[in-house]
């Protein structure tokens, strides 16, 4: 389907949707625009919304310049699909947008655990989109990246328990965090001090085992999100999950070491074969060729890369996998646009 560009070029008989991107100037917002374009999403009208501070900025989309407007409830009038990049705008305006008839795809945690809000990863639970009542939530980036391979293993061997440790890029904390790592590396190379502002400590040449705020039992909220969201997406509260989330000095792409205990035996070779066939997954696993996924090489890609697939001999039925994926894309913007595509495909606008 060719849409807006056809319209601009004087084309006829094209149908598209009025799309709003909320938080259009941030790291996820910018990625959303890139992906709408790349996937040729049927955008007819486009509204770019952000905070008062960013209002007035100009952004180009399909050869046309758009002015960023402040987010207000009225701005959603006539909007069919509202993609919220995350942040406080979701709590303030997602219901306003839905109340005005838009289907909201929300990237924040505000509604993820609400029983009336589907939490969707298209490779895992696409049909849940049909249950929406105006808002569909995009899961946390670390959750999305993990559940894509987990679903494949769960379907084959039923997962009993997961132990995950994450290695999360600074992109997860937004544009300022990307700039902070860059500035600290430069500063230290010049023999100067590295001043932390976004992160609680220097992130350059360091690891910080603390993402989001501390919560129950001294786990962070990021860690609880991985537990609760995974159970909701997989429709299985019996899967036991424990997580440790760590910020690493990598610009883009989150990595995860995932230990999985299953009910049925699944050999490493069987897991590899199933994962290689799975939609949205690329297996990179050839130890003899030093082949395994690394964040340096997965950025700007939409797939979830899986490698280091091994049996865990310390339990009866165990597997270890190493998972890497671009947090701004599959972990956020790509997943959100895929959800919007499902909304269109299932005709549930
Ligand atoms: O830090 C990361 O790598 C992921 C960050 C996600 C995040 C950051 C601020 C607020 C979220 C999220 O998506 O869970 C939220 C939130 O909406 O709670």
PDB file of N, CA and C in Angstrom, residues 27-93:
ATOM      1  N   UNK A  27      14.533  10.012  22.081  1.00  0.00           N
ATOM      2  CA  UNK A  27      15.232   8.918  21.388  1.00  0.00           C
ATOM      3  C   UNK A  27      14.234   7.907  20.808  1.00  0.00           C
ATOM      4  N   UNK A  28      13.205   7.529  21.579  1.00  0.00           N
ATOM      5  CA  UNK A  28      12.225   6.550  21.078  1.00  0.00           C
ATOM      6  C   UNK A  28      11.319   7.204  20.027  1.00  0.00           C
ATOM      7  N   UNK A  29      10.935   8.452  20.258  1.00  0.00           N
ATOM      8  CA  UNK A  29      10.077   9.181  19.310  1.00  0.00           C
ATOM      9  C   UNK A  29      10.724   9.281  17.929  1.00  0.00           C
ATOM     10  N   UNK A  30      12.000   9.608  17.910  1.00  0.00           N
ATOM     11  CA  UNK A  30      12.729   9.720  16.644  1.00  0.00           C
ATOM     12  C   UNK A  30      12.794   8.360  15.941  1.00  0.00           C
ATOM     13  N   UNK A  31      12.965   7.318  16.729  1.00  0.00           N
ATOM     14  CA  UNK A  31      13.037   5.967  16.172  1.00  0.00           C
ATOM     15  C   UNK A  31      11.665   5.554  15.624  1.00  0.00           C
ATOM     16  N   UNK A  32      10.592   5.969  16.322  1.00  0.00           N
ATOM     17  CA  UNK A  32       9.237   5.650  15.852  1.00  0.00           C
ATOM     18  C   UNK A  32       9.026   6.229  14.451  1.00  0.00           C
ATOM     19  N   UNK A  33       9.449   7.470  14.251  1.00  0.00           N
ATOM     20  CA  UNK A  33       9.259   8.114  12.943  1.00  0.00           C
ATOM     21  C   UNK A  33      10.048   7.377  11.859  1.00  0.00           C
ATOM     22  N   UNK A  34      11.268   6.997  12.204  1.00  0.00           N
ATOM     23  CA  UNK A  34      12.123   6.269  11.257  1.00  0.00           C
ATOM     24  C   UNK A  34      11.453   4.954  10.837  1.00  0.00           C
ATOM     25  N   UNK A  35      10.858   4.272  11.819  1.00  0.00           N
ATOM     26  CA  UNK A  35      10.297   2.946  11.554  1.00  0.00           C
ATOM     27  C   UNK A  35       8.956   3.045  10.816  1.00  0.00           C
ATOM     28  N   UNK A  36       8.168   4.064  11.136  1.00  0.00           N
ATOM     29  CA  UNK A  36       6.913   4.273  10.384  1.00  0.00           C
ATOM     30  C   UNK A  36       7.238   4.416   8.898  1.00  0.00           C
ATOM     31  N   UNK A  37       8.316   5.147   8.649  1.00  0.00           N
ATOM     32  CA  UNK A  37       8.751   5.402   7.273  1.00  0.00           C
ATOM     33  C   UNK A  37       9.281   4.121   6.635  1.00  0.00           C
ATOM     34  N   UNK A  38      10.190   3.466   7.311  1.00  0.00           N
ATOM     35  CA  UNK A  38      10.823   2.247   6.789  1.00  0.00           C
ATOM     36  C   UNK A  38       9.806   1.163   6.475  1.00  0.00           C
ATOM     37  N   UNK A  39       8.801   1.006   7.358  1.00  0.00           N
ATOM     38  CA  UNK A  39       7.827  -0.074   7.179  1.00  0.00           C
ATOM     39  C   UNK A  39       6.645   0.368   6.347  1.00  0.00           C
ATOM     40  N   UNK A  40       6.741   1.607   5.850  1.00  0.00           N
ATOM     41  CA  UNK A  40       5.698   2.159   4.994  1.00  0.00           C
ATOM     42  C   UNK A  40       4.332   2.063   5.669  1.00  0.00           C
ATOM     43  N   UNK A  41       4.296   2.422   6.943  1.00  0.00           N
ATOM     44  CA  UNK A  41       3.023   2.408   7.668  1.00  0.00           C
ATOM     45  C   UNK A  41       2.070   3.407   7.009  1.00  0.00           C
ATOM     46  N   UNK A  42       0.791   3.033   6.846  1.00  0.00           N
ATOM     47  CA  UNK A  42      -0.152   3.927   6.159  1.00  0.00           C
ATOM     48  C   UNK A  42      -0.477   5.219   6.928  1.00  0.00           C
ATOM     49  N   UNK A  43       0.474   6.124   6.939  1.00  0.00           N
ATOM     50  CA  UNK A  43       0.273   7.414   7.612  1.00  0.00           C
ATOM     51  C   UNK A  43      -0.378   8.366   6.619  1.00  0.00           C
ATOM     52  N   UNK A  44      -1.495   8.936   7.053  1.00  0.00           N
ATOM     53  CA  UNK A  44      -2.122   9.953   6.212  1.00  0.00           C
ATOM     54  C   UNK A  44      -1.778  11.296   6.844  1.00  0.00           C
ATOM     55  N   UNK A  45      -2.478  11.630   7.933  1.00  0.00           N
ATOM     56  CA  UNK A  45      -2.108  12.832   8.677  1.00  0.00           C
ATOM     57  C   UNK A  45      -1.085  12.462   9.746  1.00  0.00           C
ATOM     58  N   UNK A  46      -0.193  13.394  10.064  1.00  0.00           N
ATOM     59  CA  UNK A  46       0.798  13.134  11.117  1.00  0.00           C
ATOM     60  C   UNK A  46       0.844  14.321  12.072  1.00  0.00           C
ATOM     61  N   UNK A  47       0.758  14.021  13.371  1.00  0.00           N
ATOM     62  CA  UNK A  47       0.880  15.048  14.407  1.00  0.00           C
ATOM     63  C   UNK A  47       2.068  14.712  15.262  1.00  0.00           C
ATOM     64  N   UNK A  48       2.966  15.639  15.429  1.00  0.00           N
ATOM     65  CA  UNK A  48       4.122  15.409  16.277  1.00  0.00           C
ATOM     66  C   UNK A  48       3.942  16.206  17.550  1.00  0.00           C
ATOM     67  N   UNK A  49       3.864  15.498  18.667  1.00  0.00           N
ATOM     68  CA  UNK A  49       3.580  16.147  19.949  1.00  0.00           C
ATOM     69  C   UNK A  49       4.751  15.934  20.905  1.00  0.00           C
ATOM     70  N   UNK A  50       4.947  16.908  21.775  1.00  0.00           N
ATOM     71  CA  UNK A  50       6.032  16.803  22.768  1.00  0.00           C
ATOM     72  C   UNK A  50       5.743  17.787  23.888  1.00  0.00           C
ATOM     73  N   UNK A  51       6.705  17.962  24.761  1.00  0.00           N
ATOM     74  CA  UNK A  51       6.529  18.911  25.868  1.00  0.00           C
ATOM     75  C   UNK A  51       6.580  20.339  25.321  1.00  0.00           C
ATOM     76  N   UNK A  52       6.129  21.285  26.142  1.00  0.00           N
ATOM     77  CA  UNK A  52       6.183  22.719  25.783  1.00  0.00           C
ATOM     78  C   UNK A  52       7.607  23.098  25.351  1.00  0.00           C
ATOM     79  N   UNK A  53       8.575  22.522  26.087  1.00  0.00           N
ATOM     80  CA  UNK A  53       9.986  22.865  25.835  1.00  0.00           C
ATOM     81  C   UNK A  53      10.413  22.513  24.395  1.00  0.00           C
ATOM     82  N   UNK A  54       9.888  21.413  23.880  1.00  0.00           N
ATOM     83  CA  UNK A  54      10.287  20.985  22.529  1.00  0.00           C
ATOM     84  C   UNK A  54       9.345  21.501  21.441  1.00  0.00           C
ATOM     85  N   UNK A  55       8.219  22.080  21.854  1.00  0.00           N
ATOM     86  CA  UNK A  55       7.246  22.567  20.863  1.00  0.00           C
ATOM     87  C   UNK A  55       7.920  23.626  19.981  1.00  0.00           C
ATOM     88  N   UNK A  56       7.554  23.621  18.698  1.00  0.00           N
ATOM     89  CA  UNK A  56       8.123  24.600  17.764  1.00  0.00           C
ATOM     90  C   UNK A  56       9.270  24.018  16.955  1.00  0.00           C
ATOM     91  N   UNK A  57       9.858  22.916  17.424  1.00  0.00           N
ATOM     92  CA  UNK A  57      10.938  22.286  16.651  1.00  0.00           C
ATOM     93  C   UNK A  57      10.376  21.777  15.326  1.00  0.00           C
ATOM     94  N   UNK A  58      11.212  21.722  14.322  1.00  0.00           N
ATOM     95  CA  UNK A  58      10.773  21.236  13.000  1.00  0.00           C
ATOM     96  C   UNK A  58      11.353  19.841  12.762  1.00  0.00           C
ATOM     97  N   UNK A  59      10.503  18.938  12.272  1.00  0.00           N
ATOM     98  CA  UNK A  59      10.955  17.575  11.961  1.00  0.00           C
ATOM     99  C   UNK A  59      10.450  17.202  10.570  1.00  0.00           C
ATOM    100  N   UNK A  60      11.329  16.591   9.778  1.00  0.00           N
ATOM    101  CA  UNK A  60      10.931  16.206   8.424  1.00  0.00           C
ATOM    102  C   UNK A  60      10.429  14.767   8.392  1.00  0.00           C
ATOM    103  N   UNK A  61       9.370  14.543   7.674  1.00  0.00           N
ATOM    104  CA  UNK A  61       8.841  13.185   7.488  1.00  0.00           C
ATOM    105  C   UNK A  61       8.312  13.080   6.069  1.00  0.00           C
ATOM    106  N   UNK A  62       8.796  12.113   5.341  1.00  0.00           N
ATOM    107  CA  UNK A  62       8.434  11.923   3.928  1.00  0.00           C
ATOM    108  C   UNK A  62       8.480  13.229   3.134  1.00  0.00           C
ATOM    109  N   UNK A  63       9.586  13.939   3.312  1.00  0.00           N
ATOM    110  CA  UNK A  63       9.813  15.133   2.503  1.00  0.00           C
ATOM    111  C   UNK A  63       8.988  16.337   2.905  1.00  0.00           C
ATOM    112  N   UNK A  64       8.252  16.221   4.011  1.00  0.00           N
ATOM    113  CA  UNK A  64       7.454  17.356   4.457  1.00  0.00           C
ATOM    114  C   UNK A  64       7.895  17.782   5.840  1.00  0.00           C
ATOM    115  N   UNK A  65       7.887  19.092   6.085  1.00  0.00           N
ATOM    116  CA  UNK A  65       8.326  19.564   7.391  1.00  0.00           C
ATOM    117  C   UNK A  65       7.128  19.712   8.333  1.00  0.00           C
ATOM    118  N   UNK A  66       7.262  19.139   9.519  1.00  0.00           N
ATOM    119  CA  UNK A  66       6.201  19.221  10.533  1.00  0.00           C
ATOM    120  C   UNK A  66       6.711  20.028  11.722  1.00  0.00           C
ATOM    121  N   UNK A  67       5.820  20.816  12.315  1.00  0.00           N
ATOM    122  CA  UNK A  67       6.193  21.556  13.518  1.00  0.00           C
ATOM    123  C   UNK A  67       5.691  20.785  14.726  1.00  0.00           C
ATOM    124  N   UNK A  68       6.580  20.591  15.695  1.00  0.00           N
ATOM    125  CA  UNK A  68       6.196  19.879  16.915  1.00  0.00           C
ATOM    126  C   UNK A  68       5.246  20.760  17.727  1.00  0.00           C
ATOM    127  N   UNK A  69       4.132  20.137  18.141  1.00  0.00           N
ATOM    128  CA  UNK A  69       3.134  20.887  18.925  1.00  0.00           C
ATOM    129  C   UNK A  69       3.164  20.426  20.370  1.00  0.00           C
ATOM    130  N   UNK A  70       2.731  21.283  21.299  1.00  0.00           N
ATOM    131  CA  UNK A  70       2.655  20.821  22.687  1.00  0.00           C
ATOM    132  C   UNK A  70       1.546  19.770  22.828  1.00  0.00           C
ATOM    133  N   UNK A  71       1.759  18.787  23.709  1.00  0.00           N
ATOM    134  CA  UNK A  71       0.747  17.746  23.912  1.00  0.00           C
ATOM    135  C   UNK A  71      -0.403  18.326  24.739  1.00  0.00           C
ATOM    136  N   UNK A  72      -1.590  18.252  24.176  1.00  0.00           N
ATOM    137  CA  UNK A  72      -2.805  18.671  24.902  1.00  0.00           C
ATOM    138  C   UNK A  72      -3.873  17.621  24.606  1.00  0.00           C
ATOM    139  N   UNK A  73      -4.913  17.574  25.402  1.00  0.00           N
ATOM    140  CA  UNK A  73      -5.991  16.609  25.169  1.00  0.00           C
ATOM    141  C   UNK A  73      -6.625  16.858  23.795  1.00  0.00           C
ATOM    142  N   UNK A  74      -6.802  18.117  23.442  1.00  0.00           N
ATOM    143  CA  UNK A  74      -7.477  18.479  22.174  1.00  0.00           C
ATOM    144  C   UNK A  74      -6.662  18.051  20.955  1.00  0.00           C
ATOM    145  N   UNK A  75      -5.360  17.937  21.128  1.00  0.00           N
ATOM    146  CA  UNK A  75      -4.498  17.587  19.984  1.00  0.00           C
ATOM    147  C   UNK A  75      -4.855  16.207  19.426  1.00  0.00           C
ATOM    148  N   UNK A  76      -5.550  15.369  20.234  1.00  0.00           N
ATOM    149  CA  UNK A  76      -5.865  14.009  19.782  1.00  0.00           C
ATOM    150  C   UNK A  76      -7.178  13.926  19.002  1.00  0.00           C
ATOM    151  N   UNK A  77      -7.855  15.041  18.845  1.00  0.00           N
ATOM    152  CA  UNK A  77      -9.093  15.093  18.073  1.00  0.00           C
ATOM    153  C   UNK A  77      -8.796  14.612  16.644  1.00  0.00           C
ATOM    154  N   UNK A  78      -9.514  13.600  16.183  1.00  0.00           N
ATOM    155  CA  UNK A  78      -9.336  13.132  14.798  1.00  0.00           C
ATOM    156  C   UNK A  78      -8.172  12.175  14.603  1.00  0.00           C
ATOM    157  N   UNK A  79      -7.446  11.877  15.679  1.00  0.00           N
ATOM    158  CA  UNK A  79      -6.302  10.967  15.556  1.00  0.00           C
ATOM    159  C   UNK A  79      -6.805   9.515  15.621  1.00  0.00           C
ATOM    160  N   UNK A  80      -6.329   8.659  14.705  1.00  0.00           N
ATOM    161  CA  UNK A  80      -6.718   7.241  14.718  1.00  0.00           C
ATOM    162  C   UNK A  80      -5.777   6.393  15.568  1.00  0.00           C
ATOM    163  N   UNK A  81      -4.479   6.659  15.429  1.00  0.00           N
ATOM    164  CA  UNK A  81      -3.492   5.869  16.172  1.00  0.00           C
ATOM    165  C   UNK A  81      -2.519   6.833  16.849  1.00  0.00           C
ATOM    166  N   UNK A  82      -2.390   6.687  18.170  1.00  0.00           N
ATOM    167  CA  UNK A  82      -1.464   7.556  18.908  1.00  0.00           C
ATOM    168  C   UNK A  82      -0.345   6.688  19.471  1.00  0.00           C
ATOM    169  N   UNK A  83       0.858   6.959  19.029  1.00  0.00           N
ATOM    170  CA  UNK A  83       2.019   6.211  19.514  1.00  0.00           C
ATOM    171  C   UNK A  83       2.702   7.064  20.579  1.00  0.00           C
ATOM    172  N   UNK A  84       2.652   6.608  21.818  1.00  0.00           N
ATOM    173  CA  UNK A  84       3.286   7.336  22.921  1.00  0.00           C
ATOM    174  C   UNK A  84       4.691   6.760  23.134  1.00  0.00           C
ATOM    175  N   UNK A  85       5.700   7.619  23.047  1.00  0.00           N
ATOM    176  CA  UNK A  85       7.090   7.149  23.160  1.00  0.00           C
ATOM    177  C   UNK A  85       7.465   6.770  24.584  1.00  0.00           C
ATOM    178  N   UNK A  86       6.693   7.210  25.567  1.00  0.00           N
ATOM    179  CA  UNK A  86       7.001   6.895  26.973  1.00  0.00           C
ATOM    180  C   UNK A  86       7.086   8.168  27.795  1.00  0.00           C
ATOM    181  N   UNK A  87       7.314   7.999  29.074  1.00  0.00           N
ATOM    182  CA  UNK A  87       7.432   9.168  29.944  1.00  0.00           C
ATOM    183  C   UNK A  87       6.096   9.577  30.538  1.00  0.00           C
ATOM    184  N   UNK A  88       6.073  10.736  31.164  1.00  0.00           N
ATOM    185  CA  UNK A  88       4.899  11.135  31.951  1.00  0.00           C
ATOM    186  C   UNK A  88       3.685  11.495  31.088  1.00  0.00           C
ATOM    187  N   UNK A  89       3.894  11.757  29.795  1.00  0.00           N
ATOM    188  CA  UNK A  89       2.767  12.108  28.913  1.00  0.00           C
ATOM    189  C   UNK A  89       1.730  10.984  28.886  1.00  0.00           C
ATOM    190  N   UNK A  90       2.174   9.743  29.074  1.00  0.00           N
ATOM    191  CA  UNK A  90       1.248   8.605  28.992  1.00  0.00           C
ATOM    192  C   UNK A  90       0.177   8.711  30.064  1.00  0.00           C
ATOM    193  N   UNK A  91       0.618   8.904  31.315  1.00  0.00           N
ATOM    194  CA  UNK A  91      -0.350   9.001  32.415  1.00  0.00           C
ATOM    195  C   UNK A  91      -1.264  10.195  32.201  1.00  0.00           C
ATOM    196  N   UNK A  92      -0.715  11.285  31.690  1.00  0.00           N
ATOM    197  CA  UNK A  92      -1.498  12.518  31.538  1.00  0.00           C
ATOM    198  C   UNK A  92      -2.468  12.469  30.353  1.00  0.00           C
ATOM    199  N   UNK A  93      -2.064  11.811  29.253  1.00  0.00           N
ATOM    200  CA  UNK A  93      -2.857  11.967  28.025  1.00  0.00           C
ATOM    201  C   UNK A  93      -3.340  10.686  27.327  1.00  0.00           C
TER     202      UNK A  93
END
